[in-house]
PDB file of C-alpha atoms in Angstrom:
ATOM      1  CA  MET A   1      -0.398   0.062   0.121  1.00 63.00           C
ATOM      2  CA  ILE A   2       2.539   2.631   1.028  1.00 70.00           C
ATOM      3  CA  LEU A   3       5.083   1.444  -1.941  1.00 73.00           C
ATOM      4  CA  SER A   4       2.207   1.829  -4.365  1.00 75.00           C
ATOM      5  CA  GLY A   5       1.635   5.460  -3.289  1.00 75.00           C
ATOM      6  CA  PHE A   6       5.380   6.244  -3.265  1.00 75.00           C
ATOM      7  CA  ASN A   7       5.586   5.064  -6.756  1.00 78.00           C
ATOM      8  CA  SER A   8       2.427   7.083  -7.564  1.00 82.00           C
ATOM      9  CA  LEU A   9       4.646  10.032  -6.296  1.00 83.00           C
ATOM     10  CA  MET A  10       7.334   9.269  -8.283  1.00 81.00           C
ATOM     11  CA  TRP A  11       5.652   8.862 -11.308  1.00 83.00           C
ATOM     12  CA  PHE A  12       4.207  12.530 -10.920  1.00 88.00           C
ATOM     13  CA  VAL A  13       7.517  13.706 -10.332  1.00 85.00           C
ATOM     14  CA  PHE A  14       9.162  12.271 -13.155  1.00 86.00           C
ATOM     15  CA  LEU A  15       5.947  13.422 -15.389  1.00 89.00           C
ATOM     16  CA  GLY A  16       6.825  16.883 -13.881  1.00 91.00           C
ATOM     17  CA  LEU A  17      10.803  16.844 -15.166  1.00 90.00           C
ATOM     18  CA  LEU A  18       9.401  16.059 -18.287  1.00 91.00           C
ATOM     19  CA  VAL A  19       6.979  18.595 -18.550  1.00 94.00           C
ATOM     20  CA  LEU A  20       9.982  21.153 -17.334  1.00 94.00           C
ATOM     21  CA  SER A  21      12.219  19.681 -19.825  1.00 95.00           C
ATOM     22  CA  ILE A  22      10.064  19.931 -22.621  1.00 96.00           C
ATOM     23  CA  PHE A  23       9.226  23.627 -21.754  1.00 96.00           C
ATOM     24  CA  CYS A  24      12.742  24.564 -21.737  1.00 96.00           C
ATOM     25  CA  PHE A  25      13.433  23.090 -24.938  1.00 97.00           C
ATOM     26  CA  VAL A  26      10.291  24.668 -26.521  1.00 96.00           C
ATOM     27  CA  ASP A  27      11.178  27.829 -25.305  1.00 95.00           C
ATOM     28  CA  ALA A  28      15.300  27.788 -26.249  1.00 94.00           C
ATOM     29  CA  ALA A  29      13.796  26.985 -29.625  1.00 95.00           C
ATOM     30  CA  LEU A  30      11.616  29.955 -30.366  1.00 94.00           C
ATOM     31  CA  ARG A  31      14.193  32.653 -29.048  1.00 92.00           C
ATOM     32  CA  ARG A  32      16.245  33.951 -31.470  1.00 90.00           C
ATOM     33  CA  GLU A  33      20.149  33.029 -32.209  1.00 91.00           C
ATOM     34  CA  ASP A  34      21.584  36.521 -31.897  1.00 90.00           C
ATOM     35  CA  ALA A  35      20.135  36.919 -28.259  1.00 90.00           C
ATOM     36  CA  PHE A  36      22.096  33.955 -27.283  1.00 92.00           C
ATOM     37  CA  ARG A  37      25.215  35.588 -28.804  1.00 89.00           C
ATOM     38  CA  ALA A  38      24.170  38.814 -27.077  1.00 90.00           C
ATOM     39  CA  ALA A  39      23.489  37.615 -24.055  1.00 89.00           C
ATOM     40  CA  ASP A  40      26.875  35.692 -23.718  1.00 89.00           C
ATOM     41  CA  LYS A  41      25.143  32.484 -23.025  1.00 89.00           C
ATOM     42  CA  ASN A  42      27.237  29.936 -25.603  1.00 90.00           C
ATOM     43  CA  THR A  43      24.575  29.326 -28.846  1.00 92.00           C
ATOM     44  CA  LYS A  44      21.290  28.442 -29.261  1.00 94.00           C
ATOM     45  CA  LYS A  45      22.678  25.270 -31.111  1.00 95.00           C
ATOM     46  CA  PHE A  46      24.244  24.411 -27.779  1.00 95.00           C
ATOM     47  CA  TRP A  47      21.351  24.947 -25.888  1.00 95.00           C
ATOM     48  CA  LEU A  48      18.890  23.067 -27.871  1.00 96.00           C
ATOM     49  CA  ILE A  49      21.316  19.875 -27.997  1.00 96.00           C
ATOM     50  CA  LEU A  50      21.704  20.215 -24.219  1.00 95.00           C
ATOM     51  CA  LEU A  51      17.994  20.532 -23.602  1.00 95.00           C
ATOM     52  CA  GLY A  52      17.254  17.963 -26.096  1.00 95.00           C
ATOM     53  CA  VAL A  53      19.140  15.596 -24.375  1.00 94.00           C
ATOM     54  CA  ALA A  54      17.591  16.422 -20.853  1.00 94.00           C
ATOM     55  CA  VAL A  55      14.077  15.584 -22.930  1.00 94.00           C
ATOM     56  CA  ALA A  56      15.619  12.098 -24.041  1.00 93.00           C
ATOM     57  CA  ILE A  57      16.918  11.413 -20.715  1.00 91.00           C
ATOM     58  CA  ASN A  58      13.642  12.288 -18.563  1.00 89.00           C
ATOM     59  CA  LEU A  59      11.635  10.103 -21.740  1.00 90.00           C
ATOM     60  CA  PHE A  60      13.709   7.135 -22.030  1.00 88.00           C
ATOM     61  CA  ALA A  61      15.955   7.009 -18.610  1.00 79.00           C
ATOM     62  CA  GLY A  62      13.932   8.787 -16.301  1.00 65.00           C
ATOM     63  CA  GLY A  63      14.884   5.640 -13.987  1.00 67.00           C
ATOM     64  CA  PHE A  64      18.604   6.262 -14.018  1.00 77.00           C
ATOM     65  CA  PHE A  65      18.838   8.668 -11.143  1.00 79.00           C
ATOM     66  CA  LEU A  66      22.095  10.007 -12.065  1.00 85.00           C
ATOM     67  CA  LEU A  67      21.188  11.313 -15.799  1.00 87.00           C
ATOM     68  CA  ALA A  68      17.752  12.517 -14.365  1.00 86.00           C
ATOM     69  CA  ILE A  69      20.261  14.956 -11.949  1.00 90.00           C
ATOM     70  CA  VAL A  70      22.060  16.272 -15.113  1.00 90.00           C
ATOM     71  CA  ALA A  71      18.785  16.726 -16.720  1.00 91.00           C
ATOM     72  CA  ILE A  72      17.301  18.454 -14.101  1.00 92.00           C
ATOM     73  CA  ILE A  73      20.711  20.940 -13.722  1.00 94.00           C
ATOM     74  CA  ALA A  74      20.263  21.791 -17.502  1.00 94.00           C
ATOM     75  CA  ASN A  75      16.997  23.188 -17.163  1.00 95.00           C
ATOM     76  CA  ILE A  76      17.468  24.497 -13.727  1.00 95.00           C
ATOM     77  CA  VAL A  77      20.635  26.887 -15.494  1.00 95.00           C
ATOM     78  CA  TYR A  78      18.277  27.713 -18.564  1.00 95.00           C
ATOM     79  CA  LEU A  79      15.481  28.721 -16.425  1.00 94.00           C
ATOM     80  CA  VAL A  80      17.694  30.414 -13.614  1.00 95.00           C
ATOM     81  CA  ASP A  81      20.450  32.164 -15.823  1.00 93.00           C
ATOM     82  CA  VAL A  82      20.024  31.642 -19.680  1.00 93.00           C
ATOM     83  CA  ARG A  83      15.986  32.532 -20.241  1.00 94.00           C
ATOM     84  CA  PRO A  84      16.313  35.652 -17.988  1.00 93.00           C
ATOM     85  CA  ALA A  85      19.229  36.951 -20.151  1.00 92.00           C
ATOM     86  CA  LEU A  86      17.492  36.536 -23.183  1.00 92.00           C
ATOM     87  CA  ILE A  87      14.343  38.076 -22.095  1.00 91.00           C
ATOM     88  CA  GLN A  88      16.088  41.226 -20.826  1.00 90.00           C
ATOM     89  CA  ILE A  89      18.212  41.204 -24.429  1.00 88.00           C
ATOM     90  CA  THR A  90      14.856  41.130 -26.559  1.00 86.00           C
ATOM     91  CA  GLY A  91      12.624  43.062 -24.112  1.00 80.00           C
ATOM     92  CA  GLY A  92      10.048  40.775 -23.556  1.00 68.00           C
ATOM     93  CA  SER A  93       9.021  37.143 -22.855  1.00 53.00           C
ATOM     94  CA  GLY A  94       7.712  36.640 -26.779  1.00 52.00           C
ATOM     95  CA  GLY A  95       8.593  37.562 -30.152  1.00 48.00           C
ATOM     96  CA  GLY A  96       6.259  38.958 -32.524  1.00 45.00           C
ATOM     97  CA  ARG A  97       4.180  40.935 -29.523  1.00 49.00           C
ATOM     98  CA  TYR A  98       3.145  44.528 -30.380  1.00 50.00           C
ATOM     99  CA  ARG A  99       5.484  46.535 -27.768  1.00 55.00           C
ATOM    100  CA  GLY A 100       4.128  50.216 -28.474  1.00 54.00           C
ATOM    101  CA  SER A 101       5.980  52.917 -29.365  1.00 58.00           C
ATOM    102  CA  SER A 102       8.180  55.953 -27.452  1.00 58.00           C
ATOM    103  CA  SER A 103       4.628  58.102 -27.423  1.00 58.00           C
ATOM    104  CA  ASP A 104       2.643  55.174 -26.243  1.00 61.00           C
ATOM    105  CA  GLY A 105       1.129  56.354 -22.291  1.00 60.00           C
ATOM    106  CA  PRO A 106       0.088  53.598 -19.783  1.00 63.00           C
ATOM    107  CA  TYR A 107      -3.754  54.208 -21.599  1.00 64.00           C
ATOM    108  CA  GLY A 108      -2.623  54.014 -25.245  1.00 62.00           C
ATOM    109  CA  PRO A 109      -1.058  55.911 -27.749  1.00 65.00           C
ATOM    110  CA  TYR A 110      -0.844  59.750 -27.282  1.00 64.00           C
ATOM    111  CA  ASN A 111      -2.724  61.249 -30.502  1.00 65.00           C
ATOM    112  CA  GLY A 112      -1.761  64.935 -29.567  1.00 63.00           C
ATOM    113  CA  GLY A 113      -5.129  65.845 -27.827  1.00 61.00           C
ATOM    114  CA  ARG A 114      -7.006  65.333 -30.955  1.00 61.00           C
TER     115      ARG A 114
END
């Protein structure tokens, strides 16, 4: 009974780690290549390979505790160090969103009192 509950808990932990790995990989894939160079955080290709390996480890080798720790460390480094630097360089969390202009105020664009 207790062992069954522990196995269920571990299944949810491994599922959470897989979701985290997939999020990090997709987030890195959607970032611009020049932002990685501007933030001085290796290259986009390096991070895609590293995070892709982390996804593969979580998918296929989740039972190997040492490999799972390596994947967790790669994801944490991306989330804590690389992603904030990329957001700071690109000026926001996503690409392609309307960021406004320099004449925008808190309630919309300033139209000169017209």
